[in-house]
XYZ file of C-alpha atoms in Angstrom:
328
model
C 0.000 0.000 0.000
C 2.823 2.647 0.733
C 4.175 2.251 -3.035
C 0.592 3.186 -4.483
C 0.417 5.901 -1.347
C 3.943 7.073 -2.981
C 2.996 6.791 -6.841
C 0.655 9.876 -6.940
C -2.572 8.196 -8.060
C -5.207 9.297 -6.568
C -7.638 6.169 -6.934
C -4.769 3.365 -5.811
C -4.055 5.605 -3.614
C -5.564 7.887 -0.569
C -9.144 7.243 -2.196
C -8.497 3.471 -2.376
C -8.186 3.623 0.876
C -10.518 5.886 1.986
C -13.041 3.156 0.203
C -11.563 0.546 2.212
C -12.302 2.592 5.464
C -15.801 3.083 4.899
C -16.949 0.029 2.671
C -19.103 -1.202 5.328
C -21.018 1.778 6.544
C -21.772 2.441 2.245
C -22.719 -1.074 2.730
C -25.259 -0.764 5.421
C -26.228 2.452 3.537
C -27.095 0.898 0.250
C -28.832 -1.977 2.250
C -31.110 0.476 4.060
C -31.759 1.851 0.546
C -32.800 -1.318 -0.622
C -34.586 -2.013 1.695
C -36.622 0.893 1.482
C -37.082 0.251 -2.106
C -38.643 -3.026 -1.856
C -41.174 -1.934 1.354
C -42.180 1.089 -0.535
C -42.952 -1.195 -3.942
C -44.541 -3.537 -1.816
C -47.025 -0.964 -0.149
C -47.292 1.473 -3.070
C -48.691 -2.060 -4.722
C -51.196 -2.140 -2.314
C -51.977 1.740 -2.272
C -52.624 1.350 -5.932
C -55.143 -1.692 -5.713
C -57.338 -0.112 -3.348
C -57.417 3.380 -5.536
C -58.025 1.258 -8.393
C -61.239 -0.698 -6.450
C -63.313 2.246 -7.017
C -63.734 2.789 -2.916
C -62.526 6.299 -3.112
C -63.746 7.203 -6.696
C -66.416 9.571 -4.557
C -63.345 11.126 -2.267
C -62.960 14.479 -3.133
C -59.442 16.699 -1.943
C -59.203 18.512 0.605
C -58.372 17.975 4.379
C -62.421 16.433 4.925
C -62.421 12.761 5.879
C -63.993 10.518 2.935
C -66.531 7.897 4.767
C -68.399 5.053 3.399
C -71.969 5.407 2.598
C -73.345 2.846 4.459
C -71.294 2.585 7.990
C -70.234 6.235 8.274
C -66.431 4.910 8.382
C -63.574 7.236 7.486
C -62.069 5.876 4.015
C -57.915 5.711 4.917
C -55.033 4.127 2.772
C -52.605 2.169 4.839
C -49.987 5.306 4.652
C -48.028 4.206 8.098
C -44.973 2.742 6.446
C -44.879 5.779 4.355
C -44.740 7.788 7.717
C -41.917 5.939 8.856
C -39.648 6.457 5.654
C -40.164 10.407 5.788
C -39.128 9.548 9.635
C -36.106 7.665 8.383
C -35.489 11.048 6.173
C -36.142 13.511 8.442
C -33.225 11.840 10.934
C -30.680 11.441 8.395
C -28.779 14.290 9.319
C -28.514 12.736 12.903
C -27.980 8.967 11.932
C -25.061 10.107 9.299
C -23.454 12.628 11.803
C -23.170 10.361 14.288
C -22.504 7.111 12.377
C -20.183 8.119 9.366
C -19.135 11.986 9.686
C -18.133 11.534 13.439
C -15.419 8.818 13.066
C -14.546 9.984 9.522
C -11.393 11.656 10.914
C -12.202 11.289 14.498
C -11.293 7.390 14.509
C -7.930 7.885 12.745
C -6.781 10.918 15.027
C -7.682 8.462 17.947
C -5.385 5.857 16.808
C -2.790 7.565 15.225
C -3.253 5.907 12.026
C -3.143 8.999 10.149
C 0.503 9.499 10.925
C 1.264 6.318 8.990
C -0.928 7.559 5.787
C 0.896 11.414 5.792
C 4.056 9.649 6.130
C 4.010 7.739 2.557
C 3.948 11.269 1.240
C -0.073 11.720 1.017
C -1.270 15.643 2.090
C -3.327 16.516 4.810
C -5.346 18.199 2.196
C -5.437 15.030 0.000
C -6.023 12.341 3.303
C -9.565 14.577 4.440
C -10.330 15.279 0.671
C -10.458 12.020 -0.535
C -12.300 10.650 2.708
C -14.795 13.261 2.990
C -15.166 13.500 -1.333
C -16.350 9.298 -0.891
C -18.712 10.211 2.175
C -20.155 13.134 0.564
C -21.230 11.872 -2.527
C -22.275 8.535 -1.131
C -24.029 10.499 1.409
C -25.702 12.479 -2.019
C -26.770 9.421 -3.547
C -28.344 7.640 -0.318
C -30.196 10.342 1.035
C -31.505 11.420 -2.832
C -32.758 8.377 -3.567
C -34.681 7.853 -0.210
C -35.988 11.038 -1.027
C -37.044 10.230 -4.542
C -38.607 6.568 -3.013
C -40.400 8.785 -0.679
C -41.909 10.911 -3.490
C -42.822 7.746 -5.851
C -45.082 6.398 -3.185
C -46.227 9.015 -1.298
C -47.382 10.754 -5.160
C -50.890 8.732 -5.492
C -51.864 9.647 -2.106
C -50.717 13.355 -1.834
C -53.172 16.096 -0.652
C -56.186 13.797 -0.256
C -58.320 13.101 2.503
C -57.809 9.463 2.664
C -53.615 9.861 2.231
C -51.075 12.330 3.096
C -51.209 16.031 2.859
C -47.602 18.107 1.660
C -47.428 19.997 5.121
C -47.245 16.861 6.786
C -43.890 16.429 8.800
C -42.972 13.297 7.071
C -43.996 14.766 3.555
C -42.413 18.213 4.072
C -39.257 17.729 5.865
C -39.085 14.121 4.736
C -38.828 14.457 0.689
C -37.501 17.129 -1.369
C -34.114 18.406 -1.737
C -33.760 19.377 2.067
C -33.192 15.536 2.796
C -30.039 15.743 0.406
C -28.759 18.978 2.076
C -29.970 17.660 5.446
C -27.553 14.553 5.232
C -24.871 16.604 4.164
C -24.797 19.198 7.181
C -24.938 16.454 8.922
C -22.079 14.916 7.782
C -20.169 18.150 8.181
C -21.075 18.481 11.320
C -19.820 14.698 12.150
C -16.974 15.400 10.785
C -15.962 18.692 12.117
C -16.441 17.552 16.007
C -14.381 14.203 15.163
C -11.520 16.705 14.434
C -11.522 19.282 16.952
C -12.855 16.059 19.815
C -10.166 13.103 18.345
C -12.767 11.259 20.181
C -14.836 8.885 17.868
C -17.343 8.655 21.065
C -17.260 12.249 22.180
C -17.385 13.288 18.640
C -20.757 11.049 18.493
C -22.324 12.331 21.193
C -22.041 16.260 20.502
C -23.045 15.369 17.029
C -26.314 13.721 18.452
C -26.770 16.573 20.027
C -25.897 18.954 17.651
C -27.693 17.952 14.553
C -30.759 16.644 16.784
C -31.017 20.344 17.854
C -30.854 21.795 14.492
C -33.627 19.434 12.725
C -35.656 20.039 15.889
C -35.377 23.956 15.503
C -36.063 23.330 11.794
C -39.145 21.681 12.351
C -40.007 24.606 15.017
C -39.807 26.934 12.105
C -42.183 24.916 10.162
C -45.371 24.987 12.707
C -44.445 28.664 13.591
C -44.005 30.277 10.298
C -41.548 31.814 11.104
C -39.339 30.879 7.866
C -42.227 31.114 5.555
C -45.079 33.461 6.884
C -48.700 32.628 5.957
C -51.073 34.446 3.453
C -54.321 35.998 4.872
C -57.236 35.033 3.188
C -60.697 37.699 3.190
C -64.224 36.820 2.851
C -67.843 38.223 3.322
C -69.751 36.804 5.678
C -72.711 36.693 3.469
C -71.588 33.693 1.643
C -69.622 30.453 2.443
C -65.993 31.082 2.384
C -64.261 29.184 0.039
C -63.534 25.687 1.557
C -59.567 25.293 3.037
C -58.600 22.547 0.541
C -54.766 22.308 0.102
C -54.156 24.959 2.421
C -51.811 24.579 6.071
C -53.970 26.104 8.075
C -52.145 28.409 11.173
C -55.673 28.273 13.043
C -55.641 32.045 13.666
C -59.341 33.190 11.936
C -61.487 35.429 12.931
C -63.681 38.837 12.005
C -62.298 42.015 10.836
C -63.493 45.514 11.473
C -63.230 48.038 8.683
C -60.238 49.917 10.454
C -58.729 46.431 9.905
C -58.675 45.391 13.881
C -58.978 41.613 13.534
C -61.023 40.167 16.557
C -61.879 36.599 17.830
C -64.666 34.340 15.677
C -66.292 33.780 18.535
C -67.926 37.176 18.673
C -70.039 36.163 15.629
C -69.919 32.624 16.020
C -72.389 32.163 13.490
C -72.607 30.127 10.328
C -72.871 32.157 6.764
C -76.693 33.183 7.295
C -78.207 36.433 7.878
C -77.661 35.592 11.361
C -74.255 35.940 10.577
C -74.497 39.094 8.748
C -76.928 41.119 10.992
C -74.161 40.066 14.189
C -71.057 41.602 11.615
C -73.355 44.723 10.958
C -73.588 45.358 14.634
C -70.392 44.970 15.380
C -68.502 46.515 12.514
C -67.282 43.811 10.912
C -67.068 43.884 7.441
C -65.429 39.948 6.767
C -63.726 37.425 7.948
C -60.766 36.098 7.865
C -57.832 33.413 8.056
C -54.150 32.537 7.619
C -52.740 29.947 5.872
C -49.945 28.319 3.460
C -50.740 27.359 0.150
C -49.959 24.234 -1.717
C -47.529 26.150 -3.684
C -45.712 26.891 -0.500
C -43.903 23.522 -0.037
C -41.289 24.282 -2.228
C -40.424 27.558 -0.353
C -40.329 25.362 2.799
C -38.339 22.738 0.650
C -35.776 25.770 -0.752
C -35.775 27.571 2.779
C -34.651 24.904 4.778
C -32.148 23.176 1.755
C -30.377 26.751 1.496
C -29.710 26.669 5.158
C -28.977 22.938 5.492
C -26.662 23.412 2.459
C -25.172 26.862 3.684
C -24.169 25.507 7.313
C -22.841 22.546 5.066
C -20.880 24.274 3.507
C -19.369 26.420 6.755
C -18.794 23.413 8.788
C -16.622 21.961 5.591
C -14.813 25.298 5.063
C -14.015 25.241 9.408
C -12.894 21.780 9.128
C -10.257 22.336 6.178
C -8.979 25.633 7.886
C -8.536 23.718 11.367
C -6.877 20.581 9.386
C -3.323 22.195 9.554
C -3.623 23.148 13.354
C -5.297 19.575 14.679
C -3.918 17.358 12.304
């Protein structure tokens, strides 16, 4: 191995054997993927034969259950395994933080064995390049596809009733291009704490802690708004308003006064009637009101969230090649 180390090719060499260091986590990786491929064909089989039974022919969209004529019965497709995948994707930043970026450089600064691979004449730029270049586009690859399996068999059942609606936790911060950037920051993060800690364990356990903070604040940002703010949506209270549908409701609705003061719904809480109307008239009220995110909104959750996934990515790489020359 030290004569390929020496010979200045980059494959034989510090690559080779960055493959041979992490063969059996991309193993377990692509298993997982498999895996995931052959649950989600099996139960997207399924999906398909009971939409194609003609049960929910009558289901229209929209966030009202579907029920059978007869019993009453809310009409649901078996979407739990689908759950559990946007699960697996939403904790893919933690599981690859703690499992591959943590003792990426954190295992071989505990032993020492990266003394022995600078000393057959390989860089410190070239030893964490070629390690982290095989994680991070392994890491690209595993986490895309799970998102793309996610997105194949959640598709027949999106935004209905009876399946799984986009603002969803396991649809919105389980698909999309967020996973990809997700896994990634992750990564970095791993692999940043295994340098500055040289502790495989105590780079694992401020990684847990780490990324497990960040997808937790993420998903914070996602129930509050506070990333992507809600649209307010008018109507007169002499007519039905126009029925939620697609929308992620915030629950804030109420009346509004002509000065634009919005007040609680309870002080007309009144059906669209002329009881409704009369109660507005003597109150000032001149419609009502809600806030919510449309449909079209998922993407601006999906490109919110993967430009600061991707962005602290791309910091924690940047810290951990300035601080390679003063830990390594």
């Amino acid at each position: 191995m030290s004569g390929s180390l020496r010979n200045g090719s980059l494959w034989t060499g510090s690559l080779w054997l960055a493959w041979r260091r992490q063969r059996t986590t991309a193993g377990v990786s692509a298993a997982v993927l498999a895996a995931a491929v052959a649950i989600a064909a099996y139960y997207r089989s399924g999906m398909l034969d009971a939409l194609r039974s003609g049960l929910f022919d009558d289901c229209g969209t929209g966030p009202l259950y579907c029920t059978e004529s007869d019993t009453g019965t809310p009409l649901l497709l078996d979407i739990e395994p689908l759950k559990y995948l946007g699960v697996l994707n939403i904790a893919l930043p933690v599981i690859i933080g703690v499992f591959w970026g943590a003792p990426l450089l954190g295992r071989d600064l505990e032993l020492g064995t990266h003394r022995t691979v600078l000393a057959q004449g390989v860089s410190r730029a070239q030893w964490f390049a070629s390690r982290f270049a095989f994680a991070a586009v392994t890491t690209m690859a595993v986490s895309g596809a799970l998102a793309a399996v996610f997105a194949w068999w959640w598709r027949p059942a999106a935004d209905r009733s009876y399946g799984l609606f986009w603002y969803d936790d396991a649809a919105l911060s389980g698909s999309g291009p967020r996973v990809v950037a997700a896994a990634l920051f992750g990564l970095a993060a791993g692999t940043l704490l295994g340098l500055l800690t040289r502790r495989v364990l105590a780079a694992m356990g401020l990684t847990l802690l780490v990324t497990g903070a960040v997808t937790l604040l993420l998903e914070w940002t996602h129930r509050t708004r506070l990333l992507v703010p809600p649209h307010t949506y008018t109507s007169a209270g002499s007519i039905p308003k126009p029925p939620m549908g697609e929308k992620w409701s915030t629950g804030n609705y109420g009346l509004i006064t002509a000065s634009g003061r919005r007040d609680d719904v309870m002080n007309c809480p009144f059906p669209s009637s002329a009881q409704l109307r009369e109660c507005m008239t003597q109150h000032g009220y001149v419609a009502r009101f809600y806030e919510a995110n449309p449909a079209g909104d998922y993407w601006i959750f999906q490109w919110t969230d993967t430009a600061l996934l991707g962005g602290l990515a791309l910091l924690l790489t940047a810290a951990t090649v300035l601080l390679l020359r003063r830990r390594v």
